[in-house]
């Protein structure tokens, strides 16, 4: 099986590497990373990859040096990432963080590869385009986000037309019980302590603000095609149930598992088979209690904003995601407060909506990228005014 991993040096990338390392039938094609050149080179050597690619041209020399004598090709830059995605592969992991993950995943579909999609931003920004590209080339997209993998698994063998609703769960993050006044003072260090999952910095903060869940609501709509009114999010602090699918007869099928992304990654790697995976088995008696609560839209406005984005459709997802990425950068840089992130995203989307054009249907990668660019500039201008 020929396999490429985009974002190999990240949290999902490392979990993927762990699973690939355990298999003898894997031929690694392309492994890509960003600035963590030493780790990328180590992975490429361990898996004997054909090529290692860093997204940053200024990292080329360091990567070349780290792979000297290995016979592994080296390349750098965003163009090189796309070229690497064009290399024939059976299975491609899309685990770059942010909108930067869209173009390589899109290119991988054009060569008919199965795209294991962790990069939720691809579906949020360009869902209709991505799904159409997969259909056009007979390629398959398999969800890797744990909630979407859970829905996918609960739907196996079912008629999707019989689905009444889908419920994705949210841990509620470290601030689940915080008052709004306290949230206004939340620090970066506090936002980076997720109660259940070990993940990359950006998604961890997005989990604290529920922006991660907002992206996932949109992702659910784009991937499965459900109406927004059919998709719900519920806070479930134990993170044992990842999603539930409700059918017309009232049955609710829940997917449970430990908070270990190697389950969803492994499911996508082995699909349509199941294979033994090195994940902990749940001890239900020890867990004892599963609890659920409704998310609070006042303290966590991200879910409301996601619903507005789903109503607007068109390029609203691209604008929402871009504004969210700038808001996150600004929070990390200490330019805005924790609650300022939602305010910035809302103001950016509202201002682009009043310009017109946001609702135009997504028909080309270029228009998505143009909206991404415009929303970033708009959000950056607002940061300057908010700061
Ligand atoms: P990380 O931040 O841990 O890793 C991101 C990866 O992308 C790294 O390999 C990084 O390289 C690379 N990268 C960063 N910026 C760029 C860029 N501009 N161009 C190309 N490559 C880049 O992220 P995660 O692994 O946490 O998340 C990856 C994706 O998976 C996200 O879309 C996230 O939402 C999604 N996801 C993650 C989950 C998790 O448990 N972590 C769960 C479900 C979904 P380097 O580090 O070398 O600079």
Coordinates of C-alpha atoms and ligand atoms in Angstrom, one line a residue:
X1 CA 0.0 0.0 0.0
X2 CA 1.5 3.3 -1.1
X3 CA 0.9 6.0 1.6
X4 CA 1.6 9.7 1.9
X5 CA 1.3 11.8 5.1
X6 CA 0.7 15.6 4.9
X7 CA 1.5 17.2 8.2
X8 CA 3.5 14.2 9.4
X9 CA 5.3 16.0 12.2
X10 CA 2.1 17.1 13.9
X11 CA -0.1 15.4 16.5
X12 CA -2.2 13.5 13.9
X13 CA 0.9 13.0 11.8
X14 CA 2.7 11.3 14.7
X15 CA -0.2 9.0 15.5
X16 CA -0.3 8.1 11.8
X17 CA 3.4 7.5 11.8
X18 CA 3.0 5.2 14.8
X19 CA 0.4 3.1 13.0
X20 CA 2.3 3.0 9.7
X21 CA 5.5 1.9 11.6
X22 CA 3.8 -1.2 12.8
X23 CA 2.9 -2.4 9.3
X24 CA 5.1 -4.3 7.0
X25 CA 3.0 -3.7 3.9
X26 CA 3.5 0.1 3.7
X27 CA 5.5 1.9 1.1
X28 CA 5.9 5.5 2.2
X29 CA 5.7 7.9 -0.7
X30 CA 5.7 11.5 0.5
X31 CA 6.0 12.8 4.1
X32 CA 5.6 16.5 4.7
X33 CA 6.1 18.9 7.6
X34 CA 6.7 22.5 8.4
X35 CA 9.5 23.7 10.6
X36 CA 10.2 20.5 12.5
X37 CA 12.8 19.4 10.0
X38 CA 14.7 17.0 12.3
X39 CA 11.5 15.1 13.1
X40 CA 10.5 15.0 9.4
X41 CA 13.9 13.6 8.4
X42 CA 13.8 11.0 11.2
X43 CA 10.3 9.8 10.1
X44 CA 11.3 9.8 6.4
X45 CA 14.4 7.6 7.3
X46 CA 12.4 5.3 9.5
X47 CA 9.7 4.7 6.8
X48 CA 12.1 4.9 3.9
X49 CA 10.0 7.5 2.2
X50 CA 10.5 8.5 -1.5
X51 CA 10.4 12.2 -0.7
X52 CA 10.3 14.5 2.3
X53 CA 8.9 18.0 1.8
X54 CA 8.9 21.0 4.1
X55 CA 6.3 23.7 3.5
X56 CA 9.0 26.4 4.1
X57 CA 11.6 27.2 1.5
X58 CA 14.0 28.5 4.2
X59 CA 14.0 25.0 5.8
X60 CA 15.2 23.3 2.6
X61 CA 18.9 23.4 3.5
X62 CA 18.3 21.9 7.0
X63 CA 16.1 19.1 5.6
X64 CA 18.6 18.4 2.8
X65 CA 21.4 18.1 5.4
X66 CA 19.4 16.0 7.7
X67 CA 18.7 13.5 4.9
X68 CA 22.1 13.5 3.4
X69 CA 23.2 10.0 2.2
X70 CA 19.7 8.6 2.7
X71 CA 18.7 8.6 -1.0
X72 CA 15.5 10.3 0.0
X73 CA 14.4 13.2 -2.2
X74 CA 14.0 16.6 -0.6
X75 CA 11.8 19.5 -1.6
X76 CA 10.4 22.7 -0.1
X77 CA 7.6 25.2 -0.5
X78 CA 3.9 25.1 -1.1
X79 CA 4.3 24.2 -4.8
X80 CA 6.4 21.2 -3.7
X81 CA 3.6 20.1 -1.4
X82 CA 1.1 20.0 -4.2
X83 CA 3.6 18.2 -6.4
X84 CA 4.1 15.6 -3.7
X85 CA 0.3 15.2 -3.5
X86 CA 0.3 14.3 -7.2
X87 CA 2.6 11.3 -6.6
X88 CA 0.7 8.1 -7.0
X89 CA -0.5 6.8 -3.6
X90 CA -3.3 4.6 -2.5
X91 CA -3.9 6.4 0.8
X92 CA -3.1 10.0 1.7
X93 CA -3.4 11.4 5.2
X94 CA -4.4 15.1 5.2
X95 CA -3.2 16.4 8.6
X96 CA -1.8 19.8 7.9
X97 CA -3.4 22.3 10.3
X98 CA -5.5 25.1 8.8
X99 CA -6.6 26.2 5.4
X100 CA -3.1 25.4 4.1
X101 CA -4.2 21.7 4.1
X102 CA -6.8 22.3 1.4
X103 CA -4.7 22.4 -1.8
X104 CA -2.6 19.3 -1.2
X105 CA -5.7 17.2 -0.3
X106 CA -7.5 18.5 -3.3
X107 CA -4.6 17.5 -5.5
X108 CA -4.4 14.0 -4.0
X109 CA -8.1 13.4 -4.9
X110 CA -7.3 14.2 -8.6
X111 CA -5.0 11.1 -8.7
X112 CA -7.8 9.0 -7.2
X113 CA -6.2 8.4 -3.8
X114 CA -8.2 7.7 -0.7
X115 CA -8.0 10.8 1.3
X116 CA -8.0 10.3 5.1
X117 CA -9.2 13.7 6.2
X118 CA -8.2 15.1 9.5
X119 CA -7.9 18.6 8.1
X120 CA -11.5 19.7 8.8
X121 CA -10.7 23.1 7.4
X122 CA -10.8 21.6 3.9
X123 CA -14.5 20.8 4.3
X124 CA -15.3 24.0 6.1
X125 CA -13.8 26.2 3.4
X126 CA -14.5 24.2 0.3
X127 CA -16.8 21.3 1.1
X128 CA -18.9 21.2 -2.1
X129 CA -15.7 21.5 -4.2
X130 CA -13.9 18.8 -2.3
X131 CA -16.7 16.3 -2.4
X132 CA -17.3 16.9 -6.1
X133 CA -13.6 16.5 -6.9
X134 CA -13.7 13.1 -5.1
X135 CA -16.7 12.0 -7.0
X136 CA -15.2 13.2 -10.3
X137 CA -12.1 11.1 -9.9
X138 CA -13.7 8.1 -8.2
X139 CA -11.7 8.9 -5.1
X140 CA -12.9 8.4 -1.5
X141 CA -12.7 10.8 1.4
X142 CA -12.7 9.0 4.8
X143 CA -13.3 11.2 7.9
X144 CA -10.6 11.1 10.6
X145 CA -12.0 13.7 13.0
X146 CA -13.1 11.4 15.8
X147 CA -16.7 12.6 15.7
X148 CA -17.1 12.2 12.0
X149 CA -15.4 8.8 12.0
X150 CA -17.9 7.9 14.7
X151 CA -20.8 9.0 12.6
X152 CA -19.4 7.2 9.6
X153 CA -19.1 4.0 11.6
X154 CA -22.6 4.3 13.1
X155 CA -23.9 4.7 9.5
X156 CA -22.2 1.5 8.2
X157 CA -24.9 -0.7 6.6
X158 CA -27.6 1.9 7.3
X159 CA -29.8 3.9 4.9
X160 CA -28.7 7.5 5.3
X161 CA -32.2 8.6 4.3
X162 CA -33.5 7.1 7.6
X163 CA -31.3 9.4 9.7
X164 CA -33.3 11.9 11.7
X165 CA -30.4 13.6 13.5
X166 CA -26.7 13.5 14.3
X167 CA -25.2 14.5 17.6
X168 CA -21.6 15.2 17.9
X169 CA -20.1 15.5 21.4
X170 CA -17.8 18.2 22.8
X171 CA -15.7 17.8 26.0
X172 CA -16.5 21.4 26.9
X173 CA -12.8 22.1 27.2
X174 CA -11.0 23.5 30.2
X175 CA -13.4 26.4 30.6
X176 CA -16.7 24.4 30.6
X177 CA -17.7 25.7 34.0
X178 CA -16.1 29.2 33.8
X179 CA -18.3 32.3 34.1
X180 CA -18.2 34.8 31.2
X181 CA -16.3 37.3 33.4
X182 CA -13.6 34.7 34.1
X183 CA -13.5 33.7 30.4
X184 CA -12.7 37.3 29.5
X185 CA -9.4 36.9 31.5
X186 CA -8.5 33.4 30.3
X187 CA -4.8 33.1 29.4
X188 CA -3.1 31.2 26.6
X189 CA -1.6 28.6 29.1
X190 CA -5.1 28.0 30.5
X191 CA -6.6 27.5 27.0
X192 CA -3.9 25.0 26.2
X193 CA -4.8 22.4 28.8
X194 CA -7.4 20.1 27.3
X195 CA -9.0 17.8 29.9
X196 CA -9.0 14.7 27.7
X197 CA -7.2 14.9 24.4
X198 CA -3.5 15.5 23.6
X199 CA -3.6 17.5 20.4
X200 CA -1.8 20.3 18.4
X201 CA -1.8 23.8 20.0
X202 CA -4.3 25.3 17.6
X203 CA -7.0 22.7 17.9
X204 CA -6.5 22.6 21.6
X205 CA -7.3 26.3 21.9
X206 CA -10.2 25.9 19.4
X207 CA -11.6 23.2 21.7
X208 CA -11.5 25.6 24.7
X209 CA -13.5 28.2 22.7
X210 CA -15.7 25.6 21.1
X211 CA -14.6 26.9 17.7
X212 CA -13.4 23.4 17.0
X213 CA -16.9 22.1 17.6
X214 CA -18.2 24.9 15.3
X215 CA -15.9 23.8 12.5
X216 CA -17.2 20.2 13.1
X217 CA -20.8 21.2 12.8
X218 CA -20.0 22.6 9.4
X219 CA -17.8 19.6 8.6
X220 CA -20.8 17.3 9.4
X221 CA -23.0 19.1 7.0
X222 CA -20.5 19.2 4.2
X223 CA -19.3 15.6 4.5
X224 CA -22.6 13.8 5.1
X225 CA -25.0 16.3 3.5
X226 CA -27.4 16.6 6.5
X227 CA -29.5 19.7 7.0
X228 CA -28.2 22.0 9.7
X229 CA -31.4 21.4 11.7
X230 CA -30.5 17.7 11.9
X231 CA -27.0 18.4 13.4
X232 CA -26.6 19.0 17.1
X233 CA -23.7 19.3 19.5
X234 CA -23.8 18.2 23.1
X235 CA -21.3 18.7 25.9
X236 CA -20.1 15.4 27.2
X237 CA -17.1 16.0 29.6
X238 CA -15.8 12.4 29.6
X239 CA -15.2 12.3 25.8
X240 CA -16.1 8.6 25.7
X241 CA -19.0 8.9 23.2
X242 CA -17.8 10.7 20.1
X243 CA -21.0 11.0 18.2
X244 CA -24.5 9.5 18.0
X245 CA -26.8 8.9 15.0
X246 CA -30.5 9.0 15.6
X247 CA -32.8 7.2 13.2
X248 CA -36.4 7.7 12.2
X249 CA -37.5 4.9 14.5
X250 CA -36.1 6.7 17.6
X251 CA -32.9 4.5 17.9
X252 CA -29.8 6.3 18.8
X253 CA -26.5 4.6 17.8
X254 CA -23.6 5.8 19.9
X255 CA -19.9 5.3 19.0
X256 CA -17.7 5.0 22.1
X257 CA -13.9 4.8 22.4
X258 CA -11.0 6.0 24.3
X259 CA -9.7 9.5 23.4
X260 CA -6.9 8.2 21.2
X261 CA -6.8 9.5 17.6
X262 CA -5.2 6.2 16.5
X263 CA -8.6 4.6 16.5
X264 CA -10.1 7.0 13.9
X265 CA -6.8 7.0 11.9
X266 CA -6.5 3.2 12.0
X267 CA -10.2 2.8 11.0
X268 CA -9.5 5.0 7.9
X269 CA -6.3 3.1 7.2
X270 CA -7.9 -0.3 7.4
X271 CA -11.3 0.6 5.9
X272 CA -13.4 -1.3 4.8
X273 CA -11.8 -3.9 7.0
X274 CA -11.2 -3.6 10.8
X275 CA -7.9 -4.6 12.2
X276 CA -6.5 -4.7 15.7
X277 CA -5.3 -1.3 16.9
X278 CA -3.0 -0.4 19.8
X279 CA -5.6 1.6 21.7
X280 CA -6.8 1.2 25.2
X281 CA -10.0 -0.8 25.8
X282 CA -12.7 1.0 27.8
X283 CA -13.5 -0.2 31.2
X284 CA -17.1 0.9 31.6
X285 CA -17.4 0.0 35.2
X286 CA -14.4 2.2 35.9
X287 CA -15.8 5.0 33.8
X288 CA -19.1 4.6 35.7
X289 CA -20.8 7.8 34.6
X290 CA -21.4 9.5 31.3
X291 CA -22.9 12.9 31.6
X292 CA -24.3 15.4 29.0
X293 CA -25.2 19.0 29.0
X294 CA -26.3 21.6 26.5
X295 CA -23.6 24.0 25.3
X296 CA -24.1 27.6 26.6
X297 CA -24.3 29.9 23.5
X298 CA -23.8 33.0 25.7
X299 CA -20.4 32.0 27.0
X300 CA -19.4 30.1 23.8
X301 CA -20.9 31.9 20.8
X302 CA -18.9 29.8 18.3
X303 CA -21.7 27.3 17.7
X304 CA -24.2 30.1 17.0
X305 CA -21.8 31.5 14.5
X306 CA -21.4 28.1 12.8
X307 CA -25.1 28.0 12.4
X308 CA -25.1 31.4 10.7
X309 CA -22.4 30.2 8.4
X310 CA -24.3 27.1 7.5
X311 CA -27.3 29.3 6.7
X312 CA -25.3 31.7 4.5
X313 CA -23.5 28.9 2.7
X314 CA -21.4 29.8 -0.3
X315 CA -18.0 31.2 0.8
X316 CA -19.1 31.9 4.4
X317 CA -17.2 28.8 5.6
X318 CA -13.9 30.1 4.0
X319 CA -14.5 33.5 5.6
X320 CA -15.4 32.0 9.0
X321 CA -12.3 29.7 9.0
X322 CA -9.9 32.5 7.9
X323 CA -11.2 34.9 10.5
X324 CA -11.0 32.2 13.1
X325 CA -7.3 31.5 12.2
X326 CA -6.5 35.2 12.5
X327 CA -8.4 35.4 15.8
X328 CA -6.4 32.5 17.1
X329 CA -3.1 34.0 16.0
X330 CA -4.1 37.3 17.7
X331 CA -5.1 35.5 20.9
X332 CA -1.8 33.5 20.9
X333 CA 0.1 36.8 20.3
X334 CA -1.7 38.4 23.2
X335 CA -3.4 41.0 20.9
X336 CA -6.9 40.1 21.8
X337 CA -8.6 38.3 24.7
X338 CA -10.2 34.9 24.8
X339 CA -13.7 36.3 24.1
X340 CA -12.3 38.6 21.5
X341 CA -11.9 35.7 19.2
X342 CA -15.6 35.1 18.7
X343 CA -16.2 38.9 18.5
X344 CA -13.5 39.2 15.7
X345 CA -14.9 36.2 13.7
X346 CA -18.5 37.6 13.9
X347 CA -17.5 41.1 12.9
X348 CA -15.4 39.8 10.0
X349 CA -18.1 37.6 8.6
X350 CA -20.8 40.3 9.1
X351 CA -18.6 42.9 7.3
X352 CA -17.9 40.5 4.4
X353 CA -21.6 39.6 4.2
X354 CA -22.6 43.3 3.8
X355 CA -20.0 43.5 0.9
X356 CA -22.0 40.9 -1.0
X357 CA -20.4 37.9 -2.7
X358 CA -20.2 35.8 0.4
X359 CA -23.2 33.7 -0.7
X360 CA -21.9 33.0 -4.2
X361 CA -21.6 29.2 -4.6
X362 CA -18.2 27.6 -4.3
X363 CA -17.2 26.5 -7.8
X364 CA -13.4 26.9 -7.9
X365 CA -10.4 26.6 -5.5
X366 CA -9.4 30.1 -6.7
X367 CA -12.5 31.8 -5.3
X368 CA -12.1 30.0 -2.0
X369 CA -8.5 31.1 -1.8
X370 CA -9.5 34.7 -2.7
X371 CA -12.1 34.7 0.1
X372 CA -9.6 33.2 2.5
X373 CA -7.2 36.0 1.6
X374 CA -9.8 38.7 1.8
X375 CA -11.2 37.5 5.2
X376 CA -7.7 37.3 6.6
X377 CA -7.0 40.9 5.6
X378 CA -10.3 42.1 7.0
X379 CA -9.8 40.2 10.3
X380 CA -6.2 41.6 10.6
X381 CA -7.5 45.1 10.1
X382 CA -10.1 44.5 12.8
X383 CA -7.5 43.1 15.2
X384 CA -5.5 46.4 14.8
X385 CA -8.6 48.3 15.8
X386 CA -9.6 46.0 18.7
X387 CA -6.1 45.8 20.2
Ligands
LIG1 P1 -0.3 20.1 14.6 O1 -0.2 21.6 14.8 O2 0.1 19.2 15.7 O3 0.4 19.7 13.3 C1 0.2 20.4 12.1 C2 1.1 19.8 11.0 O4 1.0 20.7 9.9 C3 2.6 19.8 11.3 O5 3.2 18.7 10.6 C4 3.1 21.1 10.9 O6 4.5 21.1 10.6 C5 2.3 21.2 9.6 N1 2.1 22.6 9.2 C6 1.8 23.7 10.0 N2 1.6 24.8 9.2 C7 1.7 24.4 7.9 C8 1.6 25.1 6.7 N3 1.3 26.4 6.6 N4 1.8 24.4 5.5 C9 2.1 23.0 5.6 N5 2.3 22.3 6.7 C10 2.1 23.0 7.9 O7 -1.9 19.9 14.3 P2 -2.8 18.6 14.6 O8 -2.1 17.4 14.2 O9 -3.3 18.8 15.9 O10 -4.0 18.9 13.6 C11 -3.9 18.7 12.2 C12 -5.3 18.7 11.6 O11 -6.0 17.6 12.1 C13 -6.0 20.0 11.9 O12 -6.8 20.3 10.8 C14 -6.9 19.6 13.1 O13 -8.1 20.3 13.2 C15 -7.2 18.1 12.7 N6 -7.5 17.3 13.8 C16 -6.6 17.1 14.8 C17 -6.9 16.3 15.9 C18 -5.9 16.0 17.0 O14 -6.2 15.1 17.8 N7 -4.7 16.6 17.0 C19 -8.2 15.6 16.0 C20 -9.1 15.8 14.9 C21 -8.7 16.6 13.9 P3 5.6 21.5 11.7 O15 5.1 21.1 13.1 O16 6.8 20.7 11.3 O17 5.8 23.0 11.6

